Coordinates of C-alpha atoms in Angstrom, one line a residue:
M466 CA 0.0 0.1 -0.1
R467 CA 1.1 3.7 -0.8
W468 CA 1.4 4.5 3.1
E469 CA 3.6 1.5 3.7
R470 CA 5.9 2.3 0.8
W471 CA 6.0 5.7 2.2
L472 CA 6.9 4.6 5.8
N473 CA 9.6 2.2 4.4
R474 CA 11.5 5.2 3.2
Y475 CA 12.3 6.2 6.7
S476 CA 14.3 4.7 9.7
I477 CA 12.9 2.8 12.4
K478 CA 13.9 5.7 14.6
F479 CA 11.7 7.9 12.8
K480 CA 8.8 5.5 12.7
L481 CA 9.3 4.7 16.5
I482 CA 9.1 8.4 17.3
L483 CA 6.0 8.9 14.9
I484 CA 4.1 5.9 16.3
L485 CA 4.8 7.0 20.0
L486 CA 3.9 10.6 19.3
A487 CA 0.7 9.5 17.5
A488 CA -0.4 7.1 20.2
T489 CA 0.5 9.5 23.1
L490 CA -1.2 12.6 21.5
S491 CA -4.3 10.6 20.4
S492 CA -4.5 9.3 23.9
I493 CA -4.3 12.6 25.5
G494 CA -6.7 14.0 22.9
L495 CA -9.3 11.2 23.4
T496 CA -9.0 11.8 27.2
G497 CA -9.6 15.4 26.9
A498 CA -12.5 15.1 24.6
F499 CA -14.2 12.4 26.7
S500 CA -13.7 14.5 29.9
Q501 CA -15.2 17.5 28.2
Y502 CA -18.2 15.5 26.8
F503 CA -19.2 13.7 30.1
Y504 CA -18.6 16.9 32.2
M505 CA -20.9 18.7 29.9
Q506 CA -23.5 15.9 30.1
A507 CA -23.1 16.0 33.8
A508 CA -23.7 19.9 33.7
K509 CA -26.8 19.5 31.7
K510 CA -28.1 16.8 34.0
D511 CA -27.6 19.0 36.9
F512 CA -29.3 22.0 35.5
F513 CA -32.2 20.0 34.2
Q514 CA -32.7 18.4 37.6
F515 CA -32.4 21.9 39.3
A516 CA -34.7 23.6 36.7
D517 CA -37.2 20.7 36.9
D518 CA -37.5 21.1 40.6
A519 CA -37.6 24.9 40.5
S520 CA -40.2 25.0 37.9
Y521 CA -42.3 22.4 39.7
R522 CA -42.1 24.3 43.0
L523 CA -42.8 27.6 41.5
N524 CA -45.9 26.1 39.8
R525 CA -47.1 24.5 42.8
Q526 CA -46.6 27.9 44.8
I527 CA -48.6 29.8 42.2
E528 CA -51.4 27.1 42.2
L529 CA -51.5 27.3 45.8
Y530 CA -51.9 30.9 45.7
F531 CA -54.8 30.5 43.2
Q532 CA -56.4 28.0 45.6
Q533 CA -56.1 30.2 48.5
M534 CA -57.7 33.0 46.7
K535 CA -60.5 30.7 45.9
I536 CA -61.0 29.7 49.5
S537 CA -60.8 33.4 50.5
V538 CA -63.9 34.1 48.7
S539 CA -65.9 31.1 49.5
S540 CA -67.4 32.9 52.7
L541 CA -68.0 35.9 50.5
L542 CA -69.9 34.0 47.8
A543 CA -71.9 31.6 50.1
G544 CA -73.1 34.1 52.8
P545 CA -74.5 35.0 55.2
L546 CA -74.0 38.6 54.3
P547 CA -76.8 40.8 55.8
N548 CA -77.9 44.0 54.2
R549 CA -75.7 46.7 55.5
S550 CA -78.6 49.1 56.0
D551 CA -80.2 46.5 58.5
L552 CA -77.5 44.4 60.3
T553 CA -79.9 43.0 62.8
R554 CA -82.5 41.2 60.5
A555 CA -81.9 37.6 61.5
A556 CA -84.8 36.5 59.4
E557 CA -83.3 37.6 56.1
D558 CA -79.9 36.1 57.0
V559 CA -79.1 35.4 53.6
G560 CA -75.9 36.8 51.6
I561 CA -76.7 39.5 49.2
I562 CA -74.6 37.8 46.6
Q563 CA -76.5 34.6 46.7
N564 CA -79.8 36.8 46.9
W565 CA -78.8 38.7 43.7
L566 CA -77.6 35.6 41.8
A567 CA -81.1 34.1 42.5
S568 CA -83.0 37.0 41.7
E569 CA -84.4 37.8 38.1
G570 CA -84.8 41.1 36.3
P571 CA -83.3 44.6 36.9
T572 CA -81.6 45.4 40.3
S573 CA -82.1 48.4 42.4
S574 CA -79.3 50.8 42.4
S575 CA -79.1 50.5 46.2
L576 CA -78.5 46.8 45.9
L577 CA -75.9 47.4 43.2
A578 CA -74.2 49.7 45.5
D579 CA -74.2 47.2 48.2
L580 CA -72.7 44.5 46.1
Q581 CA -70.1 47.0 44.9
D582 CA -69.3 47.7 48.5
V583 CA -69.0 44.1 49.2
L584 CA -66.6 43.5 46.5
N585 CA -64.5 46.5 47.3
N586 CA -64.3 45.5 50.9
Y587 CA -63.1 42.2 49.8
V588 CA -60.4 43.7 47.8
A589 CA -59.4 46.3 50.2
L590 CA -59.0 43.8 53.1
N591 CA -57.5 40.8 51.3
Y592 CA -55.3 41.2 48.3
S593 CA -53.9 44.3 47.0
E594 CA -52.7 42.6 43.7
V595 CA -56.5 42.3 42.6
D596 CA -57.2 44.8 39.9
S597 CA -60.8 44.5 39.8
T598 CA -63.6 41.8 40.4
F599 CA -66.8 40.9 38.3
L600 CA -69.9 38.8 39.7
V601 CA -71.6 37.3 36.6
A602 CA -74.9 35.5 37.0
V603 CA -76.0 32.6 34.6
D604 CA -78.3 34.9 33.0
G605 CA -75.5 37.3 32.0
R606 CA -76.0 40.1 34.6
T607 CA -72.8 41.5 35.7
V608 CA -71.6 43.6 38.6
S609 CA -68.1 45.0 39.3
N610 CA -66.5 46.6 42.1
L611 CA -65.6 49.4 39.8
Q612 CA -67.7 52.7 40.5
G613 CA -70.1 53.9 37.8
I614 CA -70.7 50.5 36.2
D615 CA -74.2 49.1 36.1
E616 CA -75.3 45.5 35.5
S617 CA -75.7 45.6 31.9
I618 CA -73.3 43.5 29.9
E619 CA -72.4 45.8 27.1
E620 CA -69.6 47.2 29.1
Y621 CA -67.9 43.6 29.2
R622 CA -68.4 42.2 25.8
S623 CA -64.7 42.8 25.0
E624 CA -63.4 41.1 28.0
P625 CA -61.7 37.6 27.2
W626 CA -63.7 36.0 30.1
F627 CA -67.0 37.2 28.9
G628 CA -67.4 34.6 26.2
A629 CA -66.0 31.7 28.3
E630 CA -68.2 28.8 29.0
M631 CA -69.6 28.5 32.5
N632 CA -67.6 25.9 34.3
E633 CA -67.7 24.2 37.6
S634 CA -64.1 24.3 38.2
L635 CA -61.6 26.8 38.9
K636 CA -60.3 28.3 35.7
V637 CA -57.2 30.7 35.0
M638 CA -57.3 32.9 31.8
P639 CA -54.1 33.8 30.3
T640 CA -52.7 37.5 30.3
H641 CA -54.7 40.1 28.7
L642 CA -55.3 44.0 28.7
S643 CA -58.3 44.9 30.8
E644 CA -60.6 47.2 29.0
Q645 CA -61.8 48.6 32.2
T646 CA -58.7 49.5 33.9
G647 CA -56.1 49.3 31.1
N648 CA -53.8 47.1 33.2
Q649 CA -52.2 43.6 32.1
V650 CA -54.2 41.1 34.1
I651 CA -54.7 37.3 34.6
S652 CA -58.2 36.4 35.2
L653 CA -59.1 33.8 38.0
I654 CA -62.6 32.5 37.1
V655 CA -64.2 31.1 40.4
P656 CA -67.5 29.1 40.0
V657 CA -70.3 30.3 42.4
F658 CA -72.9 27.7 43.6
S659 CA -76.3 28.3 44.9
T660 CA -76.5 27.4 48.6
D661 CA -80.2 26.3 48.1
T662 CA -80.0 24.1 45.0
M663 CA -76.2 23.4 45.0
Q664 CA -76.4 24.2 41.3
L665 CA -74.0 26.5 39.4
A666 CA -75.5 30.1 39.9
G667 CA -72.7 32.3 38.5
R668 CA -69.1 33.1 38.7
L669 CA -66.7 35.5 40.1
I670 CA -63.9 37.0 38.0
I671 CA -61.0 38.1 39.7
N672 CA -58.5 40.1 37.8
L673 CA -54.7 39.8 39.1
R674 CA -52.2 42.4 38.2
V675 CA -49.3 40.6 36.4
R676 CA -46.7 42.7 38.1
E677 CA -47.6 41.1 41.5
L678 CA -47.2 37.6 39.8
E679 CA -43.9 38.9 38.6
K680 CA -42.7 39.6 42.3
T681 CA -43.2 35.8 43.0
I682 CA -41.4 34.5 40.0
V683 CA -38.6 36.9 40.2
S684 CA -37.9 35.8 43.7
A685 CA -36.9 32.4 42.2
T686 CA -33.5 32.9 41.0
L687 CA -32.2 31.0 38.0
A688 CA -28.4 31.9 37.4
K689 CA -27.3 35.3 36.1
K690 CA -28.9 35.4 32.6
G691 CA -31.5 32.8 33.2
Y692 CA -35.3 33.4 33.7
F693 CA -38.7 31.8 34.0
F694 CA -41.7 32.7 31.7
I695 CA -45.2 31.2 31.3
V696 CA -46.9 30.2 28.3
S697 CA -50.7 29.2 28.2
D698 CA -51.9 26.0 26.6
D699 CA -53.1 28.1 23.5
G700 CA -49.6 29.5 23.0
T701 CA -50.2 32.9 24.8
V702 CA -47.5 34.6 26.8
V703 CA -48.8 34.8 30.4
Y704 CA -45.7 36.1 31.8
H705 CA -42.3 37.1 30.6
P706 CA -39.7 39.5 32.0
D707 CA -40.0 41.5 28.9
S708 CA -43.4 43.2 29.4
S709 CA -44.0 43.9 25.8
L710 CA -44.4 40.1 25.2
L711 CA -47.2 39.8 27.7
G712 CA -50.6 38.6 26.0
L713 CA -48.9 37.9 22.6
P714 CA -49.0 34.6 20.7
I715 CA -45.6 33.0 21.4
Q716 CA -45.4 32.6 17.3
D717 CA -45.2 36.4 17.1
T718 CA -42.3 36.8 19.6
E719 CA -38.6 36.2 19.6
L720 CA -39.5 32.5 21.1
A721 CA -41.3 31.4 18.0
D722 CA -38.6 28.6 17.5
L723 CA -39.1 27.3 21.0
R724 CA -40.3 23.5 21.1
L725 CA -42.1 22.8 24.2
N726 CA -42.9 19.2 23.4
R727 CA -40.2 18.1 25.5
S728 CA -39.7 18.8 29.3
S729 CA -35.9 19.2 29.0
S730 CA -33.7 19.9 26.0
V731 CA -31.0 22.0 24.4
Q732 CA -32.4 24.4 21.9
T733 CA -31.1 27.2 19.8
I734 CA -33.1 30.4 20.1
Q735 CA -32.0 33.3 17.7
G736 CA -28.7 31.8 17.5
T737 CA -28.1 31.3 21.1
E738 CA -27.8 27.8 22.6
M739 CA -30.2 27.4 25.5
L740 CA -31.0 25.1 28.1
V741 CA -34.7 24.7 28.4
S742 CA -36.9 22.8 31.1
S743 CA -40.7 23.1 31.5
S744 CA -43.2 22.1 34.1
E745 CA -47.0 22.1 33.3
S746 CA -49.6 23.2 35.8
E747 CA -52.7 21.2 35.8
L748 CA -54.9 23.9 37.5
A749 CA -53.9 26.9 35.2
S750 CA -53.2 24.7 32.1
W751 CA -50.0 26.5 31.3
K752 CA -46.3 25.8 31.2
L753 CA -43.7 27.4 33.3
V754 CA -40.6 27.5 31.3
A755 CA -37.1 27.9 32.7
M756 CA -34.4 29.0 30.2
V757 CA -30.7 29.6 30.9
P758 CA -27.9 30.3 28.1
F759 CA -25.8 27.1 27.8
A760 CA -22.6 29.1 27.8
E761 CA -23.4 30.3 31.2
M762 CA -24.1 26.8 32.6
A763 CA -20.9 25.4 30.7
S764 CA -18.6 28.0 32.3
G765 CA -17.3 25.1 34.5
V766 CA -16.8 23.1 31.4
K767 CA -14.6 25.9 29.9
V768 CA -12.5 26.1 33.0
A769 CA -12.0 22.2 32.9
R770 CA -11.2 22.5 29.1
D771 CA -8.6 25.3 29.7
A772 CA -7.1 23.2 32.4
A773 CA -7.0 20.0 30.2
L774 CA -5.5 22.1 27.3
A775 CA -2.7 23.1 29.5
A776 CA -2.1 19.6 30.9
I777 CA -2.0 18.5 27.3
L778 CA 0.6 21.1 26.3
I779 CA 2.8 20.1 29.2
L780 CA 2.4 16.4 28.4
V781 CA 3.0 17.3 24.6
A782 CA 6.4 19.1 25.6
I783 CA 7.5 16.1 27.8
V784 CA 6.7 13.7 25.1
L785 CA 8.7 15.7 22.5
I786 CA 11.7 15.6 24.7
V787 CA 11.4 12.0 26.1
V788 CA 10.4 10.1 23.0
P789 CA 13.3 10.9 20.8
I790 CA 15.7 10.0 23.6
A791 CA 14.0 6.7 24.1
A792 CA 13.9 6.2 20.4
Q793 CA 17.7 6.7 20.3
R794 CA 18.4 4.4 23.0
F795 CA 16.0 1.5 21.6
T796 CA 17.5 1.9 18.0
R797 CA 21.1 2.1 19.0
P798 CA 21.6 -1.7 19.0
L799 CA 20.0 -2.0 15.7
R800 CA 22.3 0.5 14.1
E801 CA 25.1 -1.6 15.5
L802 CA 23.7 -4.9 14.0
K803 CA 23.4 -3.0 10.7
R804 CA 26.9 -2.1 10.9
L805 CA 28.0 -6.0 11.5
M806 CA 25.7 -6.9 8.5
E807 CA 27.4 -4.7 6.2
Q808 CA 30.8 -6.1 7.4
A809 CA 29.3 -9.7 6.8
E810 CA 28.1 -8.6 3.4
K811 CA 31.8 -7.7 2.4
G812 CA 32.7 -11.4 3.5
E813 CA 34.1 -10.7 7.1
L814 CA 32.1 -13.8 8.5
D815 CA 34.3 -14.0 11.6
V816 CA 32.9 -10.8 13.2
R817 CA 30.6 -11.4 16.1
A818 CA 28.0 -9.1 17.8
E819 CA 28.1 -8.6 21.6
V820 CA 25.7 -10.7 23.6
V821 CA 24.5 -9.4 26.9
P822 CA 22.4 -12.1 28.9
G823 CA 18.8 -11.5 29.0
K824 CA 15.4 -11.9 27.0
D825 CA 15.5 -8.7 25.3
E826 CA 14.6 -8.9 21.5
I827 CA 17.7 -7.1 20.5
Q828 CA 19.8 -9.8 22.3
L829 CA 18.0 -12.4 20.5
L830 CA 18.7 -10.6 17.1
R831 CA 22.4 -10.6 18.1
H832 CA 22.3 -14.5 19.0
G833 CA 20.5 -15.0 15.6
Y834 CA 23.2 -13.0 13.8
N835 CA 26.0 -14.9 15.4
R836 CA 24.4 -18.3 14.5
M837 CA 23.7 -17.1 10.9
T838 CA 27.3 -15.9 10.3
S839 CA 28.4 -19.4 11.8
R840 CA 26.1 -21.2 9.7
L841 CA 27.1 -19.1 6.5
S842 CA 30.8 -20.3 7.2
Q843 CA 29.7 -23.8 7.3
L844 CA 27.7 -23.5 4.3
I845 CA 30.5 -22.0 2.4
D846 CA 32.7 -25.1 3.2
T847 CA 29.8 -27.5 2.4
V848 CA 29.3 -25.8 -1.1
G849 CA 33.0 -26.2 -1.9
R850 CA 32.8 -29.7 -1.2
M851 CA 29.5 -29.9 -3.2
K852 CA 31.2 -28.4 -6.2
V853 CA 33.9 -31.0 -6.3
N854 CA 31.2 -33.7 -6.0
E855 CA 29.2 -32.1 -8.6
M856 CA 32.0 -32.2 -11.1
N857 CA 32.5 -35.9 -10.3
I858 CA 28.6 -36.6 -10.8
L859 CA 28.8 -34.8 -14.3
L860 CA 31.5 -37.1 -15.2
G861 CA 29.6 -40.0 -14.2
Q862 CA 26.4 -38.8 -16.1
K863 CA 28.4 -38.5 -19.2
E864 CA 29.6 -42.1 -18.8
A865 CA 25.9 -43.2 -18.0
M866 CA 24.6 -41.2 -21.2
I867 CA 27.1 -43.3 -23.4
R868 CA 26.1 -46.6 -21.9
A869 CA 22.5 -45.5 -22.5
L870 CA 23.0 -44.9 -26.2
Q871 CA 24.6 -48.3 -26.2
N872 CA 21.7 -49.9 -24.7
Q873 CA 19.2 -48.4 -27.1
I874 CA 20.7 -51.0 -29.8
N875 CA 18.8 -53.9 -28.1
P876 CA 15.2 -52.2 -28.4
H877 CA 16.0 -51.3 -32.0
L878 CA 17.1 -55.0 -32.7
L879 CA 13.7 -56.0 -31.1
Y880 CA 11.7 -53.6 -33.2
N881 CA 13.5 -54.8 -36.4
T882 CA 12.9 -58.7 -35.5
L883 CA 9.1 -57.9 -35.0
E884 CA 9.1 -56.1 -38.4
I885 CA 10.7 -59.0 -40.1
I886 CA 8.2 -61.4 -38.5
N887 CA 5.3 -59.1 -39.6
S888 CA 6.7 -59.0 -43.2
L889 CA 7.1 -63.0 -43.2
A890 CA 3.4 -63.3 -42.0
Y891 CA 2.2 -61.1 -44.7
V892 CA 4.1 -62.9 -47.5
E893 CA 2.8 -66.3 -46.1
R894 CA -0.5 -64.8 -45.6
N895 CA -0.8 -65.7 -41.9
E896 CA -2.9 -62.7 -40.5
R897 CA -2.9 -63.8 -36.9
I898 CA 0.8 -63.8 -36.6
Q899 CA 0.8 -60.4 -38.6
V900 CA -1.5 -58.8 -36.1
I901 CA 0.5 -60.2 -33.2
A902 CA 3.7 -58.9 -34.5
K903 CA 2.4 -55.4 -35.4
N904 CA 0.4 -55.1 -32.2
L905 CA 3.5 -56.2 -30.2
G906 CA 5.7 -53.8 -31.9
D907 CA 3.4 -50.9 -31.4
Y908 CA 3.0 -52.0 -27.7
Y909 CA 6.7 -51.8 -27.1
R910 CA 7.1 -48.5 -28.9
Y911 CA 4.3 -47.0 -26.9
T912 CA 5.7 -48.1 -23.7
A913 CA 9.4 -47.1 -24.6
S914 CA 8.4 -43.6 -25.5
I915 CA 8.9 -41.6 -22.2
Q916 CA 9.2 -37.9 -23.4
E917 CA 5.7 -37.1 -22.2
P918 CA 4.2 -38.3 -18.7
F919 CA 0.6 -37.5 -19.9
V920 CA -1.4 -38.7 -22.8
S921 CA -5.1 -38.5 -23.9
L922 CA -7.6 -41.3 -22.8
R923 CA -7.9 -42.0 -26.6
E924 CA -4.4 -43.0 -26.8
E925 CA -4.6 -45.2 -23.6
I926 CA -7.8 -47.0 -25.0
E927 CA -5.9 -47.7 -28.2
H928 CA -2.9 -48.9 -26.6
A929 CA -5.2 -51.4 -24.4
K930 CA -7.0 -52.4 -27.5
K931 CA -3.8 -53.6 -29.1
Y932 CA -3.0 -55.7 -26.2
L933 CA -6.6 -57.1 -26.0
E934 CA -6.3 -58.0 -29.6
I935 CA -3.3 -60.3 -28.9
V936 CA -5.3 -61.7 -25.9
K937 CA -8.3 -62.4 -28.4
I938 CA -6.0 -64.3 -30.8
R939 CA -4.7 -66.5 -27.7
F940 CA -8.4 -67.1 -26.7
P941 CA -10.4 -66.8 -29.8
R942 CA -13.6 -68.6 -28.7
H943 CA -14.5 -67.6 -25.2
F944 CA -12.8 -64.2 -24.5
Q945 CA -14.6 -60.9 -24.9
S946 CA -13.9 -57.2 -24.2
R947 CA -16.0 -54.2 -24.4
F948 CA -15.4 -50.4 -24.2
Y949 CA -18.1 -48.3 -23.0
V950 CA -16.4 -44.6 -23.1
N951 CA -18.3 -41.6 -24.3
E952 CA -16.4 -39.5 -26.9
K953 CA -16.5 -36.5 -24.6
Y954 CA -13.9 -38.1 -22.3
L955 CA -11.6 -39.2 -25.1
D956 CA -9.4 -36.0 -24.9
A957 CA -9.1 -36.1 -21.2
R958 CA -5.5 -36.1 -19.6
I959 CA -4.2 -39.3 -18.0
V960 CA -1.1 -40.5 -16.7
K961 CA 0.7 -42.6 -19.5
C962 CA 0.4 -46.5 -19.2
S963 CA -2.3 -46.3 -16.5
L964 CA -5.0 -48.2 -18.2
Q965 CA -3.2 -51.2 -19.8
P966 CA -1.7 -52.6 -16.7
L967 CA -5.0 -52.7 -15.3
V968 CA -6.6 -54.5 -18.3
E969 CA -3.4 -57.0 -18.4
N970 CA -3.8 -57.6 -14.6
A971 CA -7.5 -58.5 -15.3
V972 CA -6.5 -60.8 -18.0
K973 CA -3.9 -62.4 -15.9
Y974 CA -6.1 -63.1 -12.7
A975 CA -9.8 -63.3 -14.3
V976 CA -9.4 -64.8 -17.9
E977 CA -6.3 -67.0 -17.8
P978 CA -7.3 -69.2 -14.7
N979 CA -10.5 -70.0 -16.7
S980 CA -8.8 -71.0 -19.9
G981 CA -9.6 -68.0 -21.6
S982 CA -13.3 -67.8 -20.8
G983 CA -14.0 -64.3 -19.5
T984 CA -14.9 -60.6 -20.2
V985 CA -13.1 -57.4 -19.5
I986 CA -15.0 -54.2 -19.6
V987 CA -13.7 -50.7 -19.6
S988 CA -16.1 -47.6 -19.0
A989 CA -15.8 -44.1 -17.9
Y990 CA -18.0 -41.4 -16.4
H991 CA -17.5 -38.2 -14.2
E992 CA -18.2 -37.1 -10.8
E993 CA -18.5 -33.4 -10.2
R994 CA -14.9 -32.4 -11.7
D995 CA -13.3 -35.7 -11.6
L996 CA -13.0 -38.5 -14.3
V997 CA -13.5 -42.1 -13.2
I998 CA -12.3 -44.9 -15.5
E999 CA -13.3 -48.5 -14.5
V1000 CA -11.9 -51.8 -15.6
A1001 CA -14.2 -54.7 -14.7
D1002 CA -13.8 -58.4 -15.2
N1003 CA -16.3 -61.4 -14.3
G1004 CA -13.6 -63.6 -12.6
G1005 CA -13.5 -65.2 -9.3
G1006 CA -12.8 -62.0 -7.4
I1007 CA -10.3 -61.3 -4.6
P1008 CA -10.9 -62.8 -1.0
A1009 CA -11.8 -60.2 1.6
D1010 CA -8.5 -60.7 3.5
K1011 CA -6.2 -60.3 0.4
L1012 CA -8.3 -57.3 -0.7
E1013 CA -8.0 -55.5 2.7
Q1014 CA -4.1 -56.3 2.4
L1015 CA -4.1 -54.9 -1.0
M1016 CA -5.9 -51.6 0.0
L1017 CA -3.5 -51.2 3.0
R1018 CA -0.6 -51.6 0.6
L1019 CA -2.0 -48.7 -1.8
D1020 CA -2.7 -46.5 1.3
G1021 CA 1.1 -47.1 2.2
I1022 CA 2.1 -46.3 -1.4
A1023 CA 0.2 -42.9 -1.1
A1024 CA 2.4 -42.1 1.7
R1025 CA 5.7 -43.0 0.1
T1026 CA 5.2 -42.5 -3.6
E1027 CA 8.7 -41.8 -4.5
D1028 CA 10.4 -44.6 -2.6
Q1029 CA 7.9 -47.0 -4.3
L1030 CA 8.6 -45.6 -7.7
S1031 CA 12.2 -45.9 -7.3
G1032 CA 12.1 -49.4 -6.1
S1033 CA 9.5 -50.9 -8.4
P1034 CA 10.2 -51.3 -12.0
S1035 CA 7.0 -53.0 -13.0
L1036 CA 3.8 -51.3 -14.1
G1037 CA 1.4 -53.2 -11.9
I1038 CA -1.5 -52.0 -9.7
A1039 CA 1.0 -50.6 -7.1
N1040 CA 3.1 -48.7 -9.6
V1041 CA 0.1 -47.2 -11.3
H1042 CA -1.4 -46.1 -8.1
A1043 CA 2.0 -44.6 -7.0
R1044 CA 2.3 -42.6 -10.2
L1045 CA -1.3 -41.3 -10.0
V1046 CA -0.8 -40.1 -6.5
L1047 CA 2.6 -38.7 -7.4
H1048 CA 1.1 -36.5 -10.1
H1049 CA -2.3 -35.6 -8.8
G1050 CA -2.0 -35.8 -5.0
P1051 CA -3.4 -38.4 -2.4
R1052 CA -7.0 -37.7 -3.3
Y1053 CA -6.6 -39.5 -6.5
G1054 CA -5.5 -42.9 -7.7
L1055 CA -6.9 -46.4 -7.6
S1056 CA -9.7 -48.0 -5.8
I1057 CA -10.6 -51.7 -5.7
A1058 CA -14.1 -53.3 -5.2
S1059 CA -14.2 -57.0 -5.6
F1060 CA -17.2 -59.4 -5.1
E1061 CA -16.0 -63.0 -4.4
G1062 CA -17.2 -65.4 -7.1
R1063 CA -18.6 -62.6 -9.4
G1064 CA -15.7 -60.3 -10.3
T1065 CA -13.6 -57.4 -9.6
V1066 CA -13.8 -53.6 -10.6
V1067 CA -10.5 -51.4 -10.4
S1068 CA -11.3 -47.6 -10.7
I1069 CA -8.9 -44.9 -11.8
R1070 CA -9.8 -41.5 -10.5
V1071 CA -8.1 -38.4 -11.9
P1072 CA -8.9 -34.7 -12.5
L1073 CA -11.1 -34.1 -15.5
E1074 CA -8.6 -31.9 -17.6
D1075 CA -8.0 -31.5 -21.3
Q1076 CA -4.9 -31.6 -23.4
S1077 CA -4.4 -27.7 -23.7
G1078 CA -1.5 -27.7 -21.4
E1079 CA -3.3 -25.0 -19.2
F1080 CA -5.2 -27.7 -17.2
R1081 CA -8.7 -26.3 -17.9
P1082 CA -11.6 -28.4 -17.0
V1083 CA -13.2 -30.3 -19.8
E1084 CA -16.7 -28.7 -20.8
L1085 CA -19.1 -31.3 -20.3
E1086 CA -22.6 -31.8 -22.0
E1087 CA -25.2 -32.9 -19.8

């Protein structure tokens, strides 16, 4: 690879420094990054836990305030409140509010004045943050504590609470501008029940000034730049430190990008990353939201990051000093070995490296170098002796070649003699002797030609047929031979002289003992990518014990093919098996199946290859 080639151009010292620096600096960097990440996560978790708790407590405090206000008006709404003009009339000990809610038709101005006084007394004696109050009957009649307002409804149609549905539970209406006083208020809608029928008789609207609510919220601190604000369930801003946002839909404010579907999250608001936590009020149906700039809460992370950066710089400085010194120390023995090897390259094999006891790899290299130079000296001496022996062998080979050329005279004499016999048989018209002489001559020529170790199956079959023709002349009446080989296998490669010895073996042990009565069948088929050639006879078969011994012998030959070939000049079953294993491996060779009294089948298994020389599998037609 390219980076490996690039590294190979530099020394071990440089690569050692590079690796140590990279490993150390990456470890320091990862440690700093993980520390900052986990510290930041812890800071977020702490903020969310604190903000959730603060929001929850602040919401509960506001809800408790609303509940207390509801309780404070219970006696006012239920009575008994006697007419102020006759405080001693026990017979009419019924609250004037209950009396007015139960009445029908217009109300006298004196009663309206009494009702206004009751409402004003409540405001004056209880809560200074109450901006105004409105008592509304089920038929729409309305009375307020504000002076100069009658019970007609025209004055109140623009108020947000006017169109609200009568409800039997306490409700809070988001911040809005009161048309009567011009103040930003929150409307607390308190249901009023009849003391006689226990049915809903009307409702009391208490408008609370937002600035009073602000005092409660501001008292709950949330970091330096953090703050709380309230959003109603319809998206109206109930409270915000920026009073210009009060009563506006949140979509029309700078908080339009705020997502309140999660209780705790980190969000970007107008380009500033903010930590946001919210708590929902079941009573008021609003969300109290706490927001703090993330940078403010992460100030501790910045301090930790700066400290980690300083530590990293110090560590880097130490590493830059220590690593080169250590690399110099570690590579010094290697440079010494390099110098010694350069001397050995020049032929100075008597130079030895200094060895210090120990298990250091450098010491092992020194031991190895010393053993290598000693061995090289021995090999040089051995090679010198071998050169002398080689010259002697070459002389011996030349003498053997001369003897071999002389020995070739005998086969030529045999071929010439067979040709003379063939010619005489032709002259005297003896066809059987002519066939025997011709086939025997072809047989010896085929077996004597040893230039190629492989031939085609076609050649092996032709060679076997010539031998069987001679056998047929010997046993003309009862001997038969058959060849069942598909033409698609005829060009397959096979070791030379593999088939004929098996055919000869079948004739020797199956046909001759029966005075020539017998049949030899040669067939071929393929299994996956192997070619299987079978030589079958109908002789007496091989006894089980002898068959077992023969198979053990073949297994032994597979393990010692070279020894068997060198010591066995015959071309019998053992020789054929040994040559097949030698050329193709132990998976191939001969296998024998014999059925006593019925015959024997000898199978040749070889790779199914053609004669192209590239050993490509033969294409088979299914």
